[in-house]
GROMACS .gro file of N, CA and C in nm:
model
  255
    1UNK      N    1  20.031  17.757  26.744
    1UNK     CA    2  20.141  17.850  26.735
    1UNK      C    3  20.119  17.975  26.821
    2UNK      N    4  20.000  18.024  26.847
    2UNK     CA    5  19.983  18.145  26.928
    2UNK      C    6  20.035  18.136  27.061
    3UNK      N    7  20.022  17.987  27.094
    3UNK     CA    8  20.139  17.962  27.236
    3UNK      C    9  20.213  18.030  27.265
    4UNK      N   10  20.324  17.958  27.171
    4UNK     CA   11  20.427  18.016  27.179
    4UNK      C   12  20.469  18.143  27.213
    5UNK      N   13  20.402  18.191  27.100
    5UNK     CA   14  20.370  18.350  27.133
    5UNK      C   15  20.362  18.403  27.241
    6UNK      N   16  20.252  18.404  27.297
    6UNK     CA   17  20.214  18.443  27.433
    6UNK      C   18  20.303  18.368  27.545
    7UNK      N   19  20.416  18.269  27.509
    7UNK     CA   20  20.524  18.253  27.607
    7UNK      C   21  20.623  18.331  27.563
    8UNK      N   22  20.654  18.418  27.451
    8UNK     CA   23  20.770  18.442  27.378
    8UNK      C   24  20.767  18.614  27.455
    9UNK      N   25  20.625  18.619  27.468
    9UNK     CA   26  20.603  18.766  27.526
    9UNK      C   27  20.615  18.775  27.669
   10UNK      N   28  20.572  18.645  27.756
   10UNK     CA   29  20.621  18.621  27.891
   10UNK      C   30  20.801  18.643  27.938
   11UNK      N   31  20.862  18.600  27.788
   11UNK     CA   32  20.979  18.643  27.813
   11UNK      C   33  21.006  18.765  27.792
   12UNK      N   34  20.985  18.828  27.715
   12UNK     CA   35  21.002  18.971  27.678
   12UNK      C   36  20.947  19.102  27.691
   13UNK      N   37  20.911  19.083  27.841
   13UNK     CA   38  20.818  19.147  27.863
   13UNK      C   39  20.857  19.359  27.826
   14UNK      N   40  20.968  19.393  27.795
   14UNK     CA   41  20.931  19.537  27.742
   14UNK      C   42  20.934  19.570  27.647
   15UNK      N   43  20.852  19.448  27.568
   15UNK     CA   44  20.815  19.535  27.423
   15UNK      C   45  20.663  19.624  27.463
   16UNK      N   46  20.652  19.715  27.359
   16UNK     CA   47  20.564  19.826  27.359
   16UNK      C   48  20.409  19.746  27.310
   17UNK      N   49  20.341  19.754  27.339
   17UNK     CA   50  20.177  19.712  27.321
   17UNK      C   51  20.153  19.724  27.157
   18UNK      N   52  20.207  19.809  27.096
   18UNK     CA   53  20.160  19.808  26.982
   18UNK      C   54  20.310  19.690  26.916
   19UNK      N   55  20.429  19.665  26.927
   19UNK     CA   56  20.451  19.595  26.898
   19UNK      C   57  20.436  19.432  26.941
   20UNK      N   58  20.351  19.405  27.049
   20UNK     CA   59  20.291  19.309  27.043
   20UNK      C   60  20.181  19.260  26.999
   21UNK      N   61  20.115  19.360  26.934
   21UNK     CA   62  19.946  19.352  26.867
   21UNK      C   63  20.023  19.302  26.669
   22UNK      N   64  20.141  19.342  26.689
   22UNK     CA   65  20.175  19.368  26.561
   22UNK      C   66  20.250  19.255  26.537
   23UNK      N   67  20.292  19.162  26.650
   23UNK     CA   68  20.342  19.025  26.647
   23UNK      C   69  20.219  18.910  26.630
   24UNK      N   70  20.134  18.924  26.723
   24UNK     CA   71  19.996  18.884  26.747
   24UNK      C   72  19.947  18.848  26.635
   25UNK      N   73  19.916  18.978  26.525
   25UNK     CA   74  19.856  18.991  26.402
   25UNK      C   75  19.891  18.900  26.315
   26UNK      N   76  20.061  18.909  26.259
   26UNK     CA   77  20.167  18.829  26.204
   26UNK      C   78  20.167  18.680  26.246
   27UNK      N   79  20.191  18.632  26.333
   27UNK     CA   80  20.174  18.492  26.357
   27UNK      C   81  20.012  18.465  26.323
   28UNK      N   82  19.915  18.487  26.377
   28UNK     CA   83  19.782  18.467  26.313
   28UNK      C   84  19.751  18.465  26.192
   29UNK      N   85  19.795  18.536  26.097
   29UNK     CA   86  19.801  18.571  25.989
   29UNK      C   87  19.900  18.413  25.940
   30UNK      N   88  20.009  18.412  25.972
   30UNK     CA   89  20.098  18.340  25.908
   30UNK      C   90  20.070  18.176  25.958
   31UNK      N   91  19.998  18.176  26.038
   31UNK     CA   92  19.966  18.039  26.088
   31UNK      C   93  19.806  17.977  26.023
   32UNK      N   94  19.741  18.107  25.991
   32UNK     CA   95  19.608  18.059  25.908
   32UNK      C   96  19.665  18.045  25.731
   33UNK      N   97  19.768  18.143  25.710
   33UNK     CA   98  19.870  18.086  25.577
   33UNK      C   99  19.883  17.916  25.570
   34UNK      N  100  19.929  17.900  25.690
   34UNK     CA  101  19.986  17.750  25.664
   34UNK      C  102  19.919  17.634  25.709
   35UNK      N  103  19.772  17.679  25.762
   35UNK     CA  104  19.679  17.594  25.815
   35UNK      C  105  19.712  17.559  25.929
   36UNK      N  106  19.747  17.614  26.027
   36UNK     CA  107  19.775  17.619  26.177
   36UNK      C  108  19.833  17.488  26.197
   37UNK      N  109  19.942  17.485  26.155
   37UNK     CA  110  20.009  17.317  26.183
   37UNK      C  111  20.103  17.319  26.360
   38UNK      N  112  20.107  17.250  26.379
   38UNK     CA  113  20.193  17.226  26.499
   38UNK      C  114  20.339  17.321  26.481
   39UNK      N  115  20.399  17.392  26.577
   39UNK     CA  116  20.509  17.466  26.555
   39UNK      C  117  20.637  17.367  26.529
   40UNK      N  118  20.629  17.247  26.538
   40UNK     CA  119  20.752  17.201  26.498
   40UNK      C  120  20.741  17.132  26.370
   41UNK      N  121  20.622  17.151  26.342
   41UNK     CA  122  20.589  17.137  26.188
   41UNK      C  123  20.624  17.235  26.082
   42UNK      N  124  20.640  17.357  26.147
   42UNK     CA  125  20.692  17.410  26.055
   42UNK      C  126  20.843  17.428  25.997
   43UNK      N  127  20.876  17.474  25.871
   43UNK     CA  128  20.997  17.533  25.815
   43UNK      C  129  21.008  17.624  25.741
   44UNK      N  130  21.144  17.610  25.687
   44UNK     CA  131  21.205  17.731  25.610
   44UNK      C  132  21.118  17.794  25.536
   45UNK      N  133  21.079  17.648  25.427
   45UNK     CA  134  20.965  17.667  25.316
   45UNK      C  135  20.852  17.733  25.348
   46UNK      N  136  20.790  17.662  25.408
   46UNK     CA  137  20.680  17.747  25.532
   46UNK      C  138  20.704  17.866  25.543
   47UNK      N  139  20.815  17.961  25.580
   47UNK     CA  140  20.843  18.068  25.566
   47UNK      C  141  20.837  18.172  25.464
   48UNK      N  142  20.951  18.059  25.347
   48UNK     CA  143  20.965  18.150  25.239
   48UNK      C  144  20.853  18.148  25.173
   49UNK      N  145  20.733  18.021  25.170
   49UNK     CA  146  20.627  18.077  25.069
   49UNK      C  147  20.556  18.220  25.145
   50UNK      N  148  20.516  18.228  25.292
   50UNK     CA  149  20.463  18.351  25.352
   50UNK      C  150  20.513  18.450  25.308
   51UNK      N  151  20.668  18.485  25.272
   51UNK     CA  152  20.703  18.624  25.228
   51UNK      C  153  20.709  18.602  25.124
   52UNK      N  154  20.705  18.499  25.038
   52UNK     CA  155  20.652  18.547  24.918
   52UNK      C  156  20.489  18.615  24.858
   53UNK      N  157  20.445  18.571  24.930
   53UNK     CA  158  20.313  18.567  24.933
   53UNK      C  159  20.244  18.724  24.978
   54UNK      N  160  20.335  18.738  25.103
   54UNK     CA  161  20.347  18.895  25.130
   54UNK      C  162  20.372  19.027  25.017
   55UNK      N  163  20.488  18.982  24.934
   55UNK     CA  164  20.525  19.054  24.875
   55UNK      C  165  20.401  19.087  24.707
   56UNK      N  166  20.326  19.004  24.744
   56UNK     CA  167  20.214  19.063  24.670
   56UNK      C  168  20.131  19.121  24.679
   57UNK      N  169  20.098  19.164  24.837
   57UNK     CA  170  20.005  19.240  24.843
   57UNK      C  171  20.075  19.366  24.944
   58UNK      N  172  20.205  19.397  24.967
   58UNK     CA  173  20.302  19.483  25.039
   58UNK      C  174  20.427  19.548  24.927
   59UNK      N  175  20.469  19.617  24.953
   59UNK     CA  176  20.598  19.693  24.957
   59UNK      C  177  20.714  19.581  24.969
   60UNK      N  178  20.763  19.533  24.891
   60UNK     CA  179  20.864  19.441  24.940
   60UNK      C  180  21.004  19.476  25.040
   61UNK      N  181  20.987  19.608  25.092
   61UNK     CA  182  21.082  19.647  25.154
   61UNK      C  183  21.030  19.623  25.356
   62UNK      N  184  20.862  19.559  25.325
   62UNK     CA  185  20.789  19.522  25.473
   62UNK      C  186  20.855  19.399  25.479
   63UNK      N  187  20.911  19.338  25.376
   63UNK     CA  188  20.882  19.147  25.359
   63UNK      C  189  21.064  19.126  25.352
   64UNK      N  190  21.146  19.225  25.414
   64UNK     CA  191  21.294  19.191  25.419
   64UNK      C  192  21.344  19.041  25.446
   65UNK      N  193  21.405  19.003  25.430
   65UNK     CA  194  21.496  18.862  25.443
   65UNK      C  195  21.613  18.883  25.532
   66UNK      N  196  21.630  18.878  25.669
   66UNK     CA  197  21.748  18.931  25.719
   66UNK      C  198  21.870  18.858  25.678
   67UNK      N  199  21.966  18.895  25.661
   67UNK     CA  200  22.113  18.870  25.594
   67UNK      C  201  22.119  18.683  25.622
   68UNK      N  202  22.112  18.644  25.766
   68UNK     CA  203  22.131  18.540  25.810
   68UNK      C  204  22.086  18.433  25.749
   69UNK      N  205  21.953  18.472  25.678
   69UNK     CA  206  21.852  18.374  25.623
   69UNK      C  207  21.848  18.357  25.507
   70UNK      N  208  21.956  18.435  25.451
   70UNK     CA  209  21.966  18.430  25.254
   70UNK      C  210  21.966  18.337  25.172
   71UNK      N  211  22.036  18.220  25.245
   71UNK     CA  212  22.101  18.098  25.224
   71UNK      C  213  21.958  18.028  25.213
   72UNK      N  214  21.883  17.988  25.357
   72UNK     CA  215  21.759  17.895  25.368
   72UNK      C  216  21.642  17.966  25.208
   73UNK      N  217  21.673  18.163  25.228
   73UNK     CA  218  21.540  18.188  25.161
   73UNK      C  219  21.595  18.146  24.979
   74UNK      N  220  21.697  18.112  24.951
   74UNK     CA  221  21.749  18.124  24.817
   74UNK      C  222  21.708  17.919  24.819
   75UNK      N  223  21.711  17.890  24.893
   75UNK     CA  224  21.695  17.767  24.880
   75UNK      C  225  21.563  17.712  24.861
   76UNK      N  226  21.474  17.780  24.980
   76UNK     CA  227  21.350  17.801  24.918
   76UNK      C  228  21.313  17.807  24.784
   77UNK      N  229  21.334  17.933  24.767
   77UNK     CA  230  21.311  17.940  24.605
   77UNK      C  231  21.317  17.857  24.480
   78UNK      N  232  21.464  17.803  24.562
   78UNK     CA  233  21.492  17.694  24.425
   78UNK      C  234  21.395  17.576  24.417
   79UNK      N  235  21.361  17.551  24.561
   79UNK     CA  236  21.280  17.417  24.607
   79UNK      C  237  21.157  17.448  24.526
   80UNK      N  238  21.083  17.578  24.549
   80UNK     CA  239  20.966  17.624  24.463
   80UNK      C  240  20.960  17.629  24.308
   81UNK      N  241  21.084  17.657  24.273
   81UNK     CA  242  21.041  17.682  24.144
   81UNK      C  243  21.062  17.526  24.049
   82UNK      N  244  21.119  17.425  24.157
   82UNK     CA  245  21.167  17.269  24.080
   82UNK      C  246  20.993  17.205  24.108
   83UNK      N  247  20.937  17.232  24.211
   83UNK     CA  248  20.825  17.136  24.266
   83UNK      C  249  20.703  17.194  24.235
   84UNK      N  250  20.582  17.089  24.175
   84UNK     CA  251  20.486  17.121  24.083
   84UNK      C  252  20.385  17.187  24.227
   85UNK      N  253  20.330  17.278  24.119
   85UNK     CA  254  20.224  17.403  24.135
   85UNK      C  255  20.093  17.319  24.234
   0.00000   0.00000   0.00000
């Protein structure tokens, strides 16, 4: 997954240094979460357990859900709370 990354920043090249250390961090972080699987391995779920997971050791106002994603993250949830522990 850090690939990507480091192509995602080839495209974008004027973000500020500290917000790329701060992308950097986040995907590393979120890819040792999920056991560094292949990027098209991942999903929604994949997602929503990371911010959930966030929101235990953060401010839940770091771990926002943008509007777009309400739908996948509410679905999540439901998926989590039907499927054993």
């Amino acid at each position: 997954m850090p690939d990507v990354v480091e192509k995602f920043f080839r495209l974008k090249t004027q973000l500020k240094p500290g917000t790329v250390l701060s992308y950097k961090k986040t995907v590393n972080e979120f890819a040792g979460f999920i056991n560094n699987p292949l990027i098209e391995d991942v999903n929604i779920s994949d997602v929503t357990r990371y911010q959930e997971d966030l929101t235990r050791y953060n401010n839940i106002r770091t771990c926002r859900i943008p509007d777009d994603h309400k739908d996948a993250y509410e679905t999540g949830l439901a998926e989590n709370r039907t499927s054993p522990s």
